[in-house]
Amino acid sequence: MIKSQEEVKFEIEDSFVAPWGLANEERPMHLLWAGDIDEVEIRFAEPIDLVEGYNITEGLETYESVEEHEDGSDIRVLTIPAEAFTTPGYFSAKFTVPEIFEEAIVAQAVHVIFHLPDDSTVDWEEYTFTIRPQIEIGEHPKKIVLNGVEDEEELENIDITMHYIGFGMAQVDTEAYTEGELISKGESIYHDIAEAMKKNGLYGKDTELQPVPEEWKEETNVGIPQQEMEKFVDEFRESLREDSMSDILDDEDVEELLAFLEAGDEERDMSKIYQHFEFLLLNSIIDVVDRHPTENVQLRKPQTTVQIESRMRGFVVQYHLSDNQGNEYESIEVPIEIEDERDDGGMVEMEINTEWEQHQINPQELQQLKEEIANL
């Protein structure tokens, strides 16, 4: 929005403010203008935090001040004189919004006032929106009845529907507690790979590694660069050394698998190992995607199981929500009662099977939101 009190030889040639970003995510802005000015006044609504400025002779703190708005909030003001620009007619900066909001999207204004030599002004205003992922509880069991006919060889499912709303990639960690005690275990993708290798006898010293089937490649139409696979194998090897697979691999298994991975080229073609790891990894990923198809939810551990003992009368499933900026959001809790009708009691394991439904706001709706705000 540009307003001028009188005709002047001045023009804003280009302008940009990042339309949206997560809390604490650095966002850029820039201004390009033609014509003489006395100074530029840039006003940032609270809680915008300025990180860095460019094309100015001093640091941002030299030009920064704080004013109190009529509603009691603070306004950060940059007042930059014309002679402070290294190259006339250009300014850019980075800023963040360090506050986490409850709403999925919140607007903050950036207001620029160009003070011209003839005492006239040109105003320009734009909005940046702070976004966040949100999740809500859908259908879920209120009570689980144990009647003694559960098949201990196969995990029963606890089916929970969760709704994803808002913006950005949601990172979700699922855990279960009873009376403050953790009763769930999450399995990483390294765990899935180790389990698959043991089940298929893939790492025995006499194992003959066959090429990944061409029909599988054609069907999935996906692949992982060998450099990334080498990195993954290194991380998998380190996970084995840290004894994080003790629930599925005994000491002999670990030693044999480590020897398998560390075999030199004279004993085994390492490229075939990388190919088979790619096959196993993609199979594991595709399985997770099939079970959790929402593209904006990333599960920290693809599988979570709950260990239920006879003394338990209920538990709470907690979904811990964060994003790729490291922002932690409020956890969502799903309480579930247990009715144990068994005579013998004992331990039962059940898998938490979360079905994700997506209700994401279209970022293109930001323009409509801007227009609504401008008309307030």
XYZ file of C-alpha atoms in Angstrom, residues 16-246:
231
model
C 9.403 -8.032 -0.273
C 8.580 -9.312 3.195
C 8.516 -13.074 3.770
C 4.778 -13.853 3.715
C 5.002 -16.525 6.396
C 7.369 -18.426 8.658
C 7.456 -20.587 11.764
C 8.241 -19.111 15.160
C 12.012 -18.464 15.461
C 12.516 -19.031 11.727
C 14.606 -16.333 10.045
C 12.623 -14.413 7.436
C 13.994 -11.980 4.834
C 12.761 -8.585 3.697
C 14.107 -6.025 1.236
C 13.294 -2.611 -0.221
C 14.540 -1.098 -3.482
C 13.711 2.510 -4.352
C 14.646 5.258 -6.787
C 14.891 8.896 -5.729
C 16.346 10.986 -2.922
C 15.309 10.504 0.687
C 16.196 12.045 4.037
C 15.646 8.853 5.992
C 13.747 5.566 6.106
C 11.630 4.674 9.125
C 10.798 0.968 9.443
C 8.305 -0.037 12.136
C 7.988 -3.663 13.252
C 5.045 -4.796 15.348
C 5.735 -6.775 18.512
C 7.039 -9.492 18.852
C 9.201 -9.216 15.700
C 12.900 -9.452 16.581
C 15.462 -7.982 14.170
C 18.422 -10.263 13.482
C 20.595 -8.552 10.882
C 20.566 -5.607 8.485
C 22.427 -5.209 5.191
C 23.767 -2.267 3.179
C 24.078 -0.048 6.252
C 27.291 1.355 7.690
C 26.586 0.477 11.336
C 24.877 -2.334 13.222
C 21.099 -2.382 13.608
C 21.297 -1.274 17.243
C 22.628 2.109 16.073
C 19.338 2.896 14.341
C 16.924 0.982 16.563
C 14.542 2.366 19.170
C 11.384 1.137 20.896
C 8.071 2.983 21.070
C 4.961 2.073 23.010
C 1.836 1.587 20.932
C -1.489 2.922 22.163
C -2.572 -0.628 23.048
C 0.478 -1.033 25.296
C 2.504 -3.212 22.930
C 6.009 -2.300 21.802
C 6.927 -1.150 18.306
C 10.528 -1.612 17.167
C 11.566 1.320 15.004
C 14.559 1.556 12.672
C 15.363 5.133 11.665
C 18.086 5.036 9.016
C 19.356 8.317 7.483
C 20.182 8.421 3.769
C 23.932 8.714 4.393
C 23.922 5.439 6.376
C 23.254 3.319 3.282
C 26.424 1.918 1.729
C 24.715 1.902 -1.659
C 21.799 4.362 -2.057
C 18.347 2.974 -2.718
C 18.528 -0.462 -1.110
C 17.966 -2.090 2.275
C 17.472 -5.688 3.376
C 17.187 -7.425 6.714
C 16.452 -10.695 8.477
C 13.990 -10.982 11.328
C 12.288 -13.597 13.462
C 9.108 -13.884 15.489
C 10.185 -15.705 18.677
C 6.709 -16.183 20.119
C 4.678 -19.393 19.774
C 0.985 -18.653 19.303
C -2.055 -20.817 19.977
C -3.603 -19.943 16.604
C -2.492 -21.639 13.381
C -1.729 -18.272 11.766
C -1.103 -14.803 13.272
C -0.280 -11.598 11.360
C 2.462 -9.069 12.188
C 2.769 -5.754 10.333
C 5.895 -4.224 8.802
C 5.322 -0.500 8.151
C 7.852 1.594 6.198
C 7.816 5.399 5.961
C 10.129 7.122 3.477
C 10.846 10.717 4.555
C 11.622 12.780 1.437
C 13.646 16.023 1.123
C 10.509 18.138 0.565
C 9.077 16.938 3.937
C 6.559 14.650 2.227
C 6.332 10.955 3.049
C 5.618 7.716 1.230
C 4.127 4.876 3.254
C 4.418 1.167 2.513
C 2.976 -1.646 4.613
C 3.058 -5.430 4.389
C 2.226 -8.353 6.666
C 4.194 -11.426 7.642
C 2.297 -14.362 9.110
C 3.585 -16.609 11.878
C 2.370 -20.134 11.237
C 2.421 -23.350 13.200
C 1.359 -26.977 12.890
C -1.621 -28.103 14.937
C -3.107 -31.508 15.663
C -6.482 -32.457 17.125
C -7.936 -35.692 18.454
C -10.390 -37.565 16.257
C -11.985 -40.950 16.866
C -10.315 -43.119 19.502
C -11.248 -45.917 21.916
C -12.452 -44.799 25.337
C -11.903 -48.257 26.815
C -9.936 -51.421 26.010
C -11.294 -54.765 27.249
C -8.817 -57.606 27.840
C -10.648 -60.948 27.931
C -7.774 -63.411 27.672
C -8.152 -64.370 24.012
C -5.516 -61.934 22.743
C -2.908 -63.489 20.482
C 0.412 -62.775 22.168
C 2.266 -63.492 18.938
C 0.631 -60.581 17.157
C 0.121 -57.075 18.469
C -3.405 -55.796 18.779
C -3.952 -52.289 17.450
C -5.081 -49.230 19.356
C -6.646 -47.246 16.515
C -6.575 -43.472 16.990
C -7.538 -40.858 14.409
C -5.685 -37.538 14.568
C -6.390 -34.438 12.480
C -3.530 -32.309 11.166
C -4.356 -28.628 10.712
C -2.313 -25.492 10.248
C 0.955 -25.008 8.392
C 4.404 -26.531 8.274
C 5.832 -29.975 8.875
C 4.635 -31.438 12.180
C 7.113 -33.666 13.982
C 5.287 -36.038 16.315
C 6.632 -38.274 19.064
C 4.112 -40.732 20.519
C 4.369 -42.089 24.069
C 2.063 -43.685 26.631
C 2.057 -43.207 30.405
C 0.238 -44.578 33.412
C 0.523 -42.733 36.717
C 3.566 -40.905 35.381
C 5.361 -44.103 34.326
C 6.372 -44.600 30.684
C 4.803 -47.816 29.380
C 5.485 -47.449 25.654
C 8.488 -48.110 23.499
C 9.201 -46.524 20.157
C 11.170 -48.210 17.453
C 13.440 -46.219 15.179
C 13.944 -46.972 11.517
C 17.307 -48.560 12.447
C 15.338 -50.967 14.624
C 13.090 -51.846 11.669
C 16.103 -52.521 9.437
C 17.832 -54.727 12.029
C 14.637 -56.691 12.597
C 14.178 -57.237 8.849
C 17.795 -58.355 8.421
C 17.550 -60.866 11.254
C 14.205 -62.202 10.032
C 15.534 -62.728 6.506
C 18.955 -64.025 7.561
C 20.543 -61.279 5.515
C 23.818 -60.876 7.350
C 25.164 -64.418 7.711
C 28.717 -64.984 6.530
C 27.485 -67.255 3.750
C 24.759 -64.865 2.606
C 24.624 -64.331 -1.129
C 23.363 -60.818 -1.829
C 21.254 -60.608 -4.936
C 20.599 -57.380 -6.881
C 17.488 -55.429 -5.944
C 14.672 -56.721 -8.209
C 14.168 -54.536 -11.271
C 10.390 -54.913 -11.033
C 10.541 -53.471 -7.507
C 12.491 -50.448 -8.774
C 9.965 -49.922 -11.572
C 7.013 -50.274 -9.200
C 8.279 -47.863 -6.527
C 10.034 -45.410 -8.872
C 12.170 -44.154 -5.976
C 15.810 -44.348 -5.019
C 18.427 -43.038 -2.605
C 21.848 -41.703 -3.729
C 24.724 -43.992 -2.717
C 26.384 -41.182 -0.724
C 23.274 -40.970 1.459
C 23.159 -44.754 1.792
C 26.793 -44.830 2.919
C 25.938 -42.231 5.568
C 22.895 -44.248 6.674
C 24.946 -47.459 6.969
C 27.515 -45.590 9.100
C 24.738 -44.322 11.396
C 23.195 -47.801 11.550
C 26.583 -49.265 12.501
C 26.947 -46.658 15.267
C 23.461 -47.493 16.551
C 24.486 -51.148 16.817
C 27.571 -50.223 18.831
C 25.415 -48.188 21.244
C 23.441 -51.339 22.145
C 20.114 -49.834 21.061
C 18.951 -53.122 19.455
C 19.223 -55.373 22.517
